[in-house]
Amino acid sequence: MAPTSLRLLRFSQTPTRRIILSQSRTALLPRTAVQFSRPASTTAAAAADASSLVTRLKNLLYGTSISLFAVFSYLYITDTRASVHQWLVVPTLRLVYPDAEDAHHAGTKALKALYSLNLHARERSSKKEDADLSVVVYGQKLQNPIGTSAGIDKLAEVPDALFALGPAIVEVGGTTPLPQDGNPKPRVFRLPSRNSMINRYGLNSKGADDMARTLRERVRAFAFRSGYGIGDDAEEFVLNGGAGVPPGSLTEGKMLLVQVAKNKDTKDDDIEAVKRDYVYCVERLAPYADILVVNVSSPNTPGLRTLQRVEPLTRILEGVVGAAKSARRKSPPKVMVKVSPDEDQDEQIEGIVEAIWKSGVDGVIVGNTTNRRDNILPRDLPLTPKEKEVLSEKGGLSGPHMFERTLGLVKRYRQLLDQGPPPEPTQPSETEEPAKPVAVGDKGDQLGSKIAEKLESTKEVVTSAVSAAVSGIKDSASGKPHEQKVIFATGGITNGKQALEILNAGASVAQVYTALVYGGSGTITKIKKEMREEIQKR
């Protein structure tokens, strides 16, 4: 082969080999890359999985912690034993709402909203209680002898939320036949250093028909939740005891009191018109009450307390009792009359007791706010200039200083009521000799004998308290048995020891108002705890 041909052959083979080598290198590179990338990819995936697991564990831990915190916070805040109710909620309300009435309305709205969300405070028991506080009132066994007074829930907006705080008695109202605004604002004032209040609301009310609608809706909602249906038939079923609970409280072992009063514009000297006011309220509210309370003792309605005289009070109470017995229910509500602590003269108390017996009323609530400004406790603590100004405001004063007066009145009413109905007046015969003048010495003997009779009567009450509650006690004048009248007491009760004193004096229930305002949602629970501790000491 010629030299030229050999050179051409070499030249043509060289690019070919280069192309083949370049292609083979290109084909081998990915294999080498794959072989070295496999360990790196596995490590990254493992690291990602580990990081994801740690993140999930952290999220689980955080979620569990938040859930547990929420649960324990819920259990704490919604427990009446939590100190936050007294030491945080109450001061905050007073700080945010300088006007006491505004604070009252805000508290009621908050309680209503929280109850609808099941976030309201309620009484819980951590163990079986050592002392049984149950009492029997009007043949019904109540869980305890503590109640709330009227004025806390004036429009019957939150009776169930109040029951949840622990009382066996809740009193709503008072309500008047027609709506009325009450007295001009401001009309509620605080005395913080005395834990006292002055109010002159003047029985502000939306009227009996509005309260009747509110209570009717409550009964129908209860019937629906309990599976009894909805409408008139379900309502009638519950009101007639078909649900096995009192028709007022809708809770076993508890009772709902509904307070009624007259309108401010109704003339006091027109007794028939006044009676119609009370009867109007009773006809509309009796179906939804366990007990009706006739308020003739508010100090903020001009002329109302004059109705506590024997004749007008008897006529009013007779009308109320008759209307209550006509309620569209199998078992009519009981009727009690609420009397003033300022009507404390012997003849005034005896007149009220006489009206109670004559009218057929079932009992009396002793106590209300007072117009008096004496004996403001504690005496050694001076009032601030602002409190001195507040103390000069017109209205009913309530607070701890009322306790001793309430206790004394309960004892006096208990003694007089247990003596039975007053004897019928007898007409002197024509042949009867005129009464002889009584010498000074004879008057002293008569006074001594009256005191002895009262002491003997008190002794009988103490020795026969149990049998009296079941079978009645004997009339001190005729010797005939009669039903024992029930006494509830309100005014100045702030702790368990005082509640026990009131009960031992002859009351069946001790009601609180101002103590709840200053003590917060845990007040009832605290009072009952103190009662149990006092009982255990004895």
Coordinates of C-alpha atoms in Angstrom, one line a residue:
M1 CA 0.0 0.0 0.0
A2 CA 1.2 3.4 -0.9
P3 CA 2.4 5.7 1.9
T4 CA -0.3 8.2 0.9
S5 CA -3.0 5.6 1.5
L6 CA -1.6 4.6 4.9
R7 CA -1.7 8.3 6.1
L8 CA -5.3 8.7 4.9
L9 CA -6.3 5.5 6.8
R10 CA -4.7 6.6 10.0
F11 CA -6.3 10.0 9.8
S12 CA -9.7 8.5 9.3
Q13 CA -9.4 6.0 12.2
T14 CA -8.3 8.5 14.8
P15 CA -11.6 10.5 14.9
T16 CA -13.5 7.3 15.0
R17 CA -11.7 6.0 18.0
R18 CA -12.2 9.4 19.7
I19 CA -15.9 9.4 19.0
I20 CA -16.2 5.8 20.3
L21 CA -14.1 6.7 23.5
S22 CA -16.1 9.8 24.1
Q23 CA -19.4 7.9 23.7
S24 CA -18.2 5.1 26.1
R25 CA -17.1 7.7 28.7
T26 CA -20.5 9.4 28.4
A27 CA -22.2 6.1 28.9
L28 CA -20.1 5.2 32.0
L29 CA -20.4 8.5 33.8
P30 CA -24.0 8.1 34.9
R31 CA -23.3 4.6 36.4
T32 CA -20.5 6.0 38.4
A33 CA -22.8 8.9 39.5
V34 CA -25.6 6.6 40.5
Q35 CA -23.2 4.4 42.5
F36 CA -22.0 7.3 44.5
S37 CA -25.5 9.1 44.9
R38 CA -27.3 6.1 46.6
P39 CA -25.8 6.5 50.1
A40 CA -26.4 10.3 50.1
S41 CA -30.1 9.9 49.2
T42 CA -30.7 7.3 51.9
T43 CA -29.2 9.4 54.6
A44 CA -31.2 12.5 53.6
A45 CA -34.4 10.5 53.7
A46 CA -33.6 9.0 57.1
A47 CA -32.8 12.4 58.4
A48 CA -36.1 13.8 57.0
D49 CA -38.0 11.0 58.6
A50 CA -36.4 11.5 62.0
S51 CA -37.0 15.3 61.8
S52 CA -40.7 14.6 60.9
L53 CA -41.0 12.2 63.8
V54 CA -39.6 14.7 66.3
T55 CA -41.9 17.4 64.9
R56 CA -44.9 15.1 65.3
L57 CA -43.9 14.3 68.9
K58 CA -43.5 18.0 69.7
N59 CA -46.8 18.8 68.1
L60 CA -48.4 16.0 70.1
L61 CA -46.8 17.2 73.3
Y62 CA -47.8 20.8 72.7
G63 CA -51.4 19.8 71.7
T64 CA -51.7 17.5 74.8
S65 CA -50.4 20.3 77.1
I66 CA -52.8 22.8 75.6
S67 CA -55.7 20.4 75.9
L68 CA -54.9 19.5 79.5
F69 CA -54.5 23.2 80.3
A70 CA -57.8 24.0 78.7
V71 CA -59.5 21.1 80.6
F72 CA -58.1 22.1 84.0
S73 CA -58.8 25.8 83.3
Y74 CA -62.4 24.9 82.5
L75 CA -62.7 22.8 85.6
Y76 CA -61.2 25.4 87.8
I77 CA -62.9 28.5 86.4
T78 CA -66.3 26.8 86.4
D79 CA -66.0 25.6 90.0
T80 CA -67.6 27.8 92.6
R81 CA -64.8 26.9 95.0
A82 CA -62.3 28.8 92.8
S83 CA -61.0 31.9 94.5
V84 CA -60.9 33.7 91.2
H85 CA -64.7 34.4 91.5
Q86 CA -64.2 36.6 94.6
W87 CA -60.7 38.0 94.2
L88 CA -60.7 38.7 90.4
V89 CA -64.2 38.7 88.9
V90 CA -65.8 40.9 91.6
P91 CA -63.0 43.6 91.7
T92 CA -62.8 43.6 87.9
L93 CA -66.5 44.3 87.7
R94 CA -66.3 47.1 90.2
L95 CA -63.3 48.6 88.4
V96 CA -64.8 48.4 84.9
Y97 CA -68.3 49.5 86.0
P98 CA -68.1 52.3 88.7
D99 CA -71.9 52.4 88.7
A100 CA -73.2 49.4 90.8
E101 CA -76.3 49.0 88.6
D102 CA -74.2 48.7 85.4
A103 CA -72.1 46.1 87.1
H104 CA -75.2 44.2 88.1
H105 CA -76.5 44.2 84.5
A106 CA -73.1 43.2 83.1
G107 CA -72.9 40.3 85.6
T108 CA -76.3 39.1 84.7
K109 CA -75.6 39.2 81.0
A110 CA -72.3 37.4 81.5
L111 CA -73.9 34.7 83.6
K112 CA -76.7 34.2 81.0
A113 CA -74.2 33.9 78.1
L114 CA -71.9 31.6 80.0
Y115 CA -74.8 29.3 81.0
S116 CA -75.9 29.1 77.4
L117 CA -72.3 27.9 76.5
N118 CA -72.0 25.6 79.5
L119 CA -69.1 27.7 80.8
H120 CA -70.9 29.0 83.9
A121 CA -69.7 28.5 87.4
R122 CA -71.4 25.5 89.1
E123 CA -71.0 23.7 92.4
R124 CA -69.0 20.5 92.4
S125 CA -68.4 18.1 95.2
S126 CA -65.0 16.4 95.6
K127 CA -66.1 13.9 98.2
K128 CA -69.2 12.8 100.0
E129 CA -70.1 15.6 102.4
D130 CA -69.8 14.8 106.1
A131 CA -72.9 16.7 107.2
D132 CA -76.3 16.5 105.6
L133 CA -77.8 20.0 105.2
S134 CA -81.1 18.9 103.7
V135 CA -84.3 20.4 105.2
V136 CA -88.0 19.8 104.7
V137 CA -90.1 22.8 103.6
Y138 CA -93.8 22.4 102.8
G139 CA -93.4 18.7 102.7
Q140 CA -90.6 18.8 100.1
K141 CA -87.0 17.8 100.9
L142 CA -84.6 20.6 99.9
Q143 CA -80.9 19.9 99.3
N144 CA -79.9 22.6 101.7
P145 CA -81.4 25.6 103.6
I146 CA -79.7 28.4 101.7
G147 CA -81.3 30.6 99.1
T148 CA -80.9 33.8 97.1
S149 CA -83.1 36.8 97.6
A150 CA -85.1 38.7 95.1
G151 CA -83.3 41.5 93.3
I152 CA -80.4 39.5 92.0
D153 CA -82.5 38.2 89.1
K154 CA -85.2 40.8 88.8
L155 CA -86.5 39.6 85.3
A156 CA -86.2 35.8 85.8
E157 CA -83.4 35.7 83.2
V158 CA -80.9 33.4 85.0
P159 CA -82.7 31.2 87.6
D160 CA -81.0 28.0 86.4
A161 CA -77.6 29.6 86.4
L162 CA -78.2 30.7 90.0
F163 CA -79.4 27.2 91.0
A164 CA -76.1 25.9 89.7
L165 CA -74.2 28.0 92.3
G166 CA -75.6 25.8 95.0
P167 CA -78.7 27.3 96.7
A168 CA -81.9 25.2 97.1
I169 CA -84.0 28.4 96.9
V170 CA -83.9 31.0 94.2
E171 CA -86.2 34.1 94.4
V172 CA -86.8 36.0 91.2
G173 CA -88.5 39.4 90.8
G174 CA -90.2 41.4 92.1
T175 CA -92.5 42.0 89.2
T176 CA -95.4 44.4 88.9
P177 CA -98.6 44.0 86.8
L178 CA -97.6 46.6 84.2
P179 CA -94.1 47.6 83.2
Q180 CA -92.5 50.4 85.1
D181 CA -89.1 52.0 85.0
G182 CA -88.6 52.5 88.7
N183 CA -86.7 55.4 90.2
P184 CA -84.3 57.7 88.3
K185 CA -80.7 56.7 88.0
P186 CA -78.2 56.5 89.7
R187 CA -80.1 54.3 92.2
V188 CA -77.6 51.8 93.5
F189 CA -74.6 52.7 95.6
R190 CA -71.8 50.7 97.2
L191 CA -70.2 50.9 100.7
P192 CA -67.2 48.7 100.1
S193 CA -65.6 49.2 103.6
R194 CA -68.8 47.8 105.1
N195 CA -69.6 45.2 102.3
S196 CA -73.0 47.0 102.2
M197 CA -75.2 48.6 99.5
I198 CA -77.9 51.1 99.2
N199 CA -80.5 50.7 96.4
R200 CA -83.6 52.6 95.5
Y201 CA -84.6 50.7 92.3
G202 CA -88.2 51.3 92.9
L203 CA -89.4 47.9 91.6
N204 CA -88.3 48.4 88.0
S205 CA -90.0 45.7 86.0
K206 CA -91.0 44.6 82.5
G207 CA -94.4 43.5 83.9
A208 CA -96.0 40.2 84.9
D209 CA -96.8 39.2 81.3
D210 CA -93.2 39.4 80.2
M211 CA -92.0 37.4 83.2
A212 CA -94.7 34.8 82.5
R213 CA -93.5 34.4 78.9
T214 CA -89.9 34.0 80.1
L215 CA -90.8 31.3 82.6
R216 CA -93.2 29.6 80.1
E217 CA -90.4 29.3 77.6
R218 CA -88.1 27.9 80.3
V219 CA -90.6 25.2 81.1
R220 CA -91.2 24.3 77.5
A221 CA -87.5 24.2 76.8
F222 CA -87.1 21.8 79.7
A223 CA -89.9 19.6 78.4
F224 CA -88.3 19.5 75.0
R225 CA -84.9 18.6 76.4
S226 CA -86.4 15.9 78.5
G227 CA -88.2 14.3 75.6
Y228 CA -91.8 15.3 76.6
G229 CA -92.4 17.2 73.4
I230 CA -93.2 20.8 72.9
G231 CA -96.3 23.0 73.2
D232 CA -99.2 23.2 75.6
D233 CA -99.5 19.5 76.3
A234 CA -95.8 19.2 77.2
E235 CA -96.0 22.3 79.4
E236 CA -99.0 21.0 81.2
F237 CA -97.4 17.6 81.7
V238 CA -94.4 19.2 83.4
L239 CA -96.4 21.7 85.5
N240 CA -98.6 18.9 86.8
G241 CA -95.6 16.9 88.1
G242 CA -95.3 14.5 85.2
A243 CA -91.5 15.1 85.0
G244 CA -91.1 14.3 88.7
V245 CA -89.6 17.7 89.5
P246 CA -91.1 20.8 91.1
P247 CA -92.8 22.9 88.4
G248 CA -91.0 26.0 89.4
S249 CA -87.4 25.0 90.0
L250 CA -87.5 22.1 87.5
T251 CA -84.8 20.5 89.7
E252 CA -85.3 17.9 92.4
G253 CA -84.7 19.2 95.9
K254 CA -85.0 22.9 94.9
M255 CA -87.7 25.5 94.8
L256 CA -88.3 28.7 92.8
L257 CA -89.9 31.7 94.4
V258 CA -91.6 34.4 92.3
Q259 CA -92.0 37.8 94.0
V260 CA -95.0 40.0 93.1
A261 CA -95.8 43.7 93.9
K262 CA -98.1 46.5 93.0
N263 CA -97.5 49.2 90.5
K264 CA -96.2 52.5 91.8
D265 CA -99.1 54.5 90.3
T266 CA -101.8 52.3 92.1
K267 CA -103.2 54.4 94.9
D268 CA -102.4 52.9 98.3
D269 CA -105.7 53.9 99.9
D270 CA -107.6 52.0 97.2
I271 CA -107.2 48.5 98.7
E272 CA -109.3 46.8 96.0
A273 CA -107.1 48.3 93.3
V274 CA -104.0 47.2 95.2
K275 CA -105.4 43.7 95.6
R276 CA -106.2 43.6 91.9
D277 CA -102.5 44.4 91.1
Y278 CA -101.3 41.5 93.2
V279 CA -104.0 39.1 91.9
Y280 CA -103.1 40.1 88.3
C281 CA -99.5 39.0 88.9
V282 CA -100.5 35.8 90.6
E283 CA -102.9 34.7 87.9
R284 CA -100.1 34.9 85.3
L285 CA -97.2 33.6 87.4
A286 CA -98.7 31.1 89.7
P287 CA -98.3 28.1 87.3
Y288 CA -94.5 28.6 87.1
A289 CA -93.8 29.2 90.8
D290 CA -93.2 26.8 93.7
I291 CA -93.8 29.7 96.1
L292 CA -95.3 33.1 95.5
V293 CA -93.9 36.0 97.6
V294 CA -96.1 39.0 98.3
N295 CA -93.8 42.1 98.7
V296 CA -95.4 44.7 100.9
S297 CA -92.1 45.9 102.4
S298 CA -90.0 47.6 99.7
P299 CA -88.8 50.9 101.1
N300 CA -88.5 52.4 97.7
T301 CA -92.2 52.4 96.7
P302 CA -94.0 55.2 98.5
G303 CA -96.8 54.0 100.7
L304 CA -96.1 50.3 100.1
R305 CA -95.2 49.6 103.8
T306 CA -98.5 51.1 104.9
L307 CA -100.1 48.0 103.5
Q308 CA -98.6 46.0 106.4
R309 CA -101.5 47.1 108.7
V310 CA -103.8 44.3 109.7
E311 CA -106.9 45.1 107.6
P312 CA -105.4 46.0 104.3
L313 CA -102.8 43.3 104.5
T314 CA -105.5 40.7 105.3
R315 CA -107.6 41.7 102.3
I316 CA -104.6 41.7 99.9
L317 CA -103.3 38.3 101.2
E318 CA -106.8 36.7 101.0
G319 CA -107.0 37.8 97.3
V320 CA -103.5 36.3 96.6
V321 CA -104.3 33.0 98.3
G322 CA -107.5 32.6 96.4
A323 CA -105.9 33.4 93.1
A324 CA -103.0 31.0 93.9
K325 CA -105.4 28.1 94.7
S326 CA -107.1 28.7 91.3
A327 CA -103.8 28.2 89.4
R328 CA -104.0 25.8 86.4
R329 CA -102.0 23.2 88.2
K330 CA -102.8 20.1 90.3
S331 CA -100.8 21.4 93.3
P332 CA -101.1 25.2 93.7
P333 CA -98.0 27.2 94.8
K334 CA -97.6 28.2 98.4
V335 CA -97.9 31.9 99.4
M336 CA -95.5 33.8 101.6
V337 CA -95.5 37.5 102.6
K338 CA -92.3 39.5 102.8
V339 CA -92.2 42.0 105.7
S340 CA -90.1 44.9 106.6
P341 CA -87.4 44.8 109.3
D342 CA -88.4 48.4 110.2
E343 CA -91.8 47.3 111.3
D344 CA -90.5 45.9 114.6
Q345 CA -92.8 47.3 117.2
D346 CA -94.8 44.6 119.1
E347 CA -98.2 45.9 117.8
Q348 CA -96.8 45.9 114.2
I349 CA -95.5 42.4 114.4
E350 CA -98.6 41.1 116.1
G351 CA -100.8 42.8 113.4
I352 CA -98.8 41.1 110.6
V353 CA -99.1 37.7 112.4
E354 CA -102.8 38.2 112.7
A355 CA -103.1 39.0 109.0
I356 CA -101.1 35.9 108.2
W357 CA -103.4 33.6 110.2
K358 CA -106.6 35.3 108.9
S359 CA -105.7 35.2 105.2
G360 CA -104.4 31.6 105.2
V361 CA -100.9 32.6 104.0
D362 CA -98.4 29.7 104.3
G363 CA -95.4 31.6 105.8
V364 CA -93.4 34.8 106.1
I365 CA -90.1 36.1 104.8
V366 CA -88.6 38.1 107.6
G367 CA -86.4 41.0 106.4
N368 CA -85.8 43.4 103.6
T369 CA -83.6 46.4 103.1
T370 CA -83.9 49.1 105.8
N371 CA -84.3 52.9 105.8
R372 CA -82.4 53.2 109.1
R373 CA -78.7 54.3 109.1
D374 CA -77.7 53.3 112.6
N375 CA -75.4 50.5 113.8
I376 CA -73.2 50.5 110.6
L377 CA -70.5 47.9 111.2
P378 CA -67.7 47.8 112.0
R379 CA -68.0 50.8 114.3
D380 CA -64.2 51.3 114.7
L381 CA -63.6 51.7 111.0
P382 CA -64.2 55.3 109.8
L383 CA -66.1 55.9 106.6
T384 CA -64.4 57.5 103.7
P385 CA -65.8 60.9 102.5
K386 CA -67.3 59.2 99.5
E387 CA -69.0 56.6 101.7
K388 CA -70.4 59.3 104.0
E389 CA -71.9 60.9 101.0
V390 CA -73.3 57.5 99.8
L391 CA -74.8 56.9 103.3
S392 CA -76.9 60.0 103.0
E393 CA -78.6 58.7 99.8
K394 CA -82.2 57.6 100.1
G395 CA -83.0 54.0 99.6
G396 CA -82.8 50.6 101.3
L397 CA -79.6 49.7 103.1
S398 CA -78.4 46.1 103.2
G399 CA -75.3 44.4 104.5
P400 CA -73.7 42.5 107.5
H401 CA -75.0 45.1 110.0
M402 CA -78.6 43.7 109.4
F403 CA -77.9 40.3 110.9
E404 CA -78.6 40.9 114.6
R405 CA -81.9 42.6 113.7
T406 CA -82.9 39.8 111.4
L407 CA -82.0 37.2 114.1
G408 CA -84.1 39.0 116.7
L409 CA -87.1 39.3 114.3
V410 CA -87.0 35.7 113.4
K411 CA -87.2 34.7 117.1
R412 CA -90.1 37.0 117.7
Y413 CA -92.1 35.9 114.6
R414 CA -91.4 32.3 115.4
Q415 CA -92.7 32.7 118.9
L416 CA -95.9 34.6 117.9
L417 CA -96.7 32.3 115.0
D418 CA -96.3 29.2 117.1
Q419 CA -98.9 30.5 119.5
G420 CA -101.4 29.9 116.7
P421 CA -104.3 32.0 115.4
P422 CA -105.4 34.9 117.6
P423 CA -108.6 34.2 119.6
E424 CA -111.8 35.5 118.1
P425 CA -113.0 38.6 119.9
T426 CA -115.9 37.9 122.2
Q427 CA -118.7 40.4 122.8
P428 CA -119.1 41.2 126.5
S429 CA -122.5 40.2 127.9
E430 CA -124.9 42.7 129.5
T431 CA -124.6 41.0 132.8
E432 CA -120.8 41.1 132.8
E433 CA -119.3 43.4 135.4
P434 CA -117.3 46.3 134.2
A435 CA -113.6 45.8 134.4
K436 CA -112.0 47.0 137.6
P437 CA -109.1 49.4 137.7
V438 CA -105.8 47.7 138.0
A439 CA -103.4 48.7 140.6
V440 CA -99.7 49.2 139.9
G441 CA -98.8 46.0 141.6
D442 CA -101.4 44.0 139.6
K443 CA -100.0 45.4 136.4
G444 CA -96.6 44.1 137.3
D445 CA -98.0 40.7 138.0
Q446 CA -99.8 40.7 134.7
L447 CA -96.7 41.6 132.8
G448 CA -94.8 38.9 134.6
S449 CA -97.3 36.3 133.7
K450 CA -97.2 37.3 130.0
I451 CA -93.4 36.9 130.0
A452 CA -93.8 33.5 131.7
E453 CA -96.3 32.5 129.1
K454 CA -94.0 33.5 126.2
L455 CA -91.1 31.6 127.8
E456 CA -93.3 28.5 128.2
S457 CA -94.4 28.8 124.6
T458 CA -90.7 29.0 123.5
K459 CA -89.9 26.0 125.6
E460 CA -92.7 24.0 123.9
V461 CA -91.4 24.9 120.5
V462 CA -87.9 23.7 121.3
T463 CA -89.0 20.4 122.9
S464 CA -91.5 19.5 120.1
A465 CA -89.9 20.9 117.0
V466 CA -89.7 17.6 115.2
S467 CA -93.3 16.5 115.9
A468 CA -94.5 20.1 115.1
A469 CA -93.1 20.0 111.6
V470 CA -95.0 16.7 110.9
S471 CA -98.3 17.0 112.7
G472 CA -98.5 20.7 113.6
I473 CA -98.5 22.3 117.0
K474 CA -101.3 23.2 119.3
D475 CA -103.0 26.6 119.5
S476 CA -101.9 28.3 122.8
A477 CA -105.4 29.7 123.2
S478 CA -107.7 26.8 122.2
G479 CA -105.4 23.8 122.4
K480 CA -106.4 22.7 118.9
P481 CA -103.6 21.6 116.5
H482 CA -102.7 24.0 113.7
E483 CA -100.2 23.9 110.9
Q484 CA -96.9 25.5 111.6
K485 CA -96.1 28.5 109.5
V486 CA -92.8 28.6 107.6
I487 CA -90.2 31.4 108.1
F488 CA -87.5 32.4 105.6
A489 CA -85.0 34.9 106.7
T490 CA -83.0 37.5 104.8
G491 CA -80.8 40.3 105.9
G492 CA -77.1 40.4 106.9
I493 CA -76.3 36.7 106.6
T494 CA -72.8 36.4 105.3
N495 CA -71.3 33.1 106.7
G496 CA -72.2 29.6 107.8
K497 CA -72.3 30.3 111.5
Q498 CA -74.8 33.1 111.0
A499 CA -76.9 30.9 108.8
L500 CA -77.0 28.2 111.5
E501 CA -78.0 30.8 114.1
I502 CA -80.9 31.9 111.9
L503 CA -82.1 28.4 111.4
N504 CA -81.8 27.6 115.1
A505 CA -83.9 30.7 115.8
G506 CA -86.8 29.2 113.9
A507 CA -86.3 29.9 110.2
S508 CA -86.3 27.1 107.6
V509 CA -84.2 28.9 105.0
A510 CA -81.5 31.6 105.1
Q511 CA -81.4 33.8 102.1
V512 CA -78.5 36.0 100.9
Y513 CA -78.2 39.0 98.6
T514 CA -75.4 41.5 99.4
A515 CA -73.1 38.7 100.5
L516 CA -73.3 37.3 97.0
V517 CA -72.7 40.7 95.4
Y518 CA -69.4 41.1 97.3
G519 CA -68.4 37.4 97.6
G520 CA -69.0 36.3 94.0
S521 CA -70.2 33.0 92.6
G522 CA -68.6 30.9 95.3
T523 CA -70.5 32.5 98.2
I524 CA -73.2 29.8 98.6
T525 CA -70.6 27.0 98.5
K526 CA -68.5 28.8 101.1
I527 CA -71.5 29.3 103.4
K528 CA -72.5 25.7 103.2
K529 CA -68.9 24.6 103.8
E530 CA -68.7 26.7 106.9
M531 CA -72.1 25.3 108.1
R532 CA -70.7 21.8 107.9
E533 CA -67.6 22.8 109.7
E534 CA -69.6 24.3 112.5
I535 CA -71.8 21.2 112.8
Q536 CA -68.8 19.0 113.0
K537 CA -67.3 21.1 115.8
R538 CA -70.5 20.4 117.8

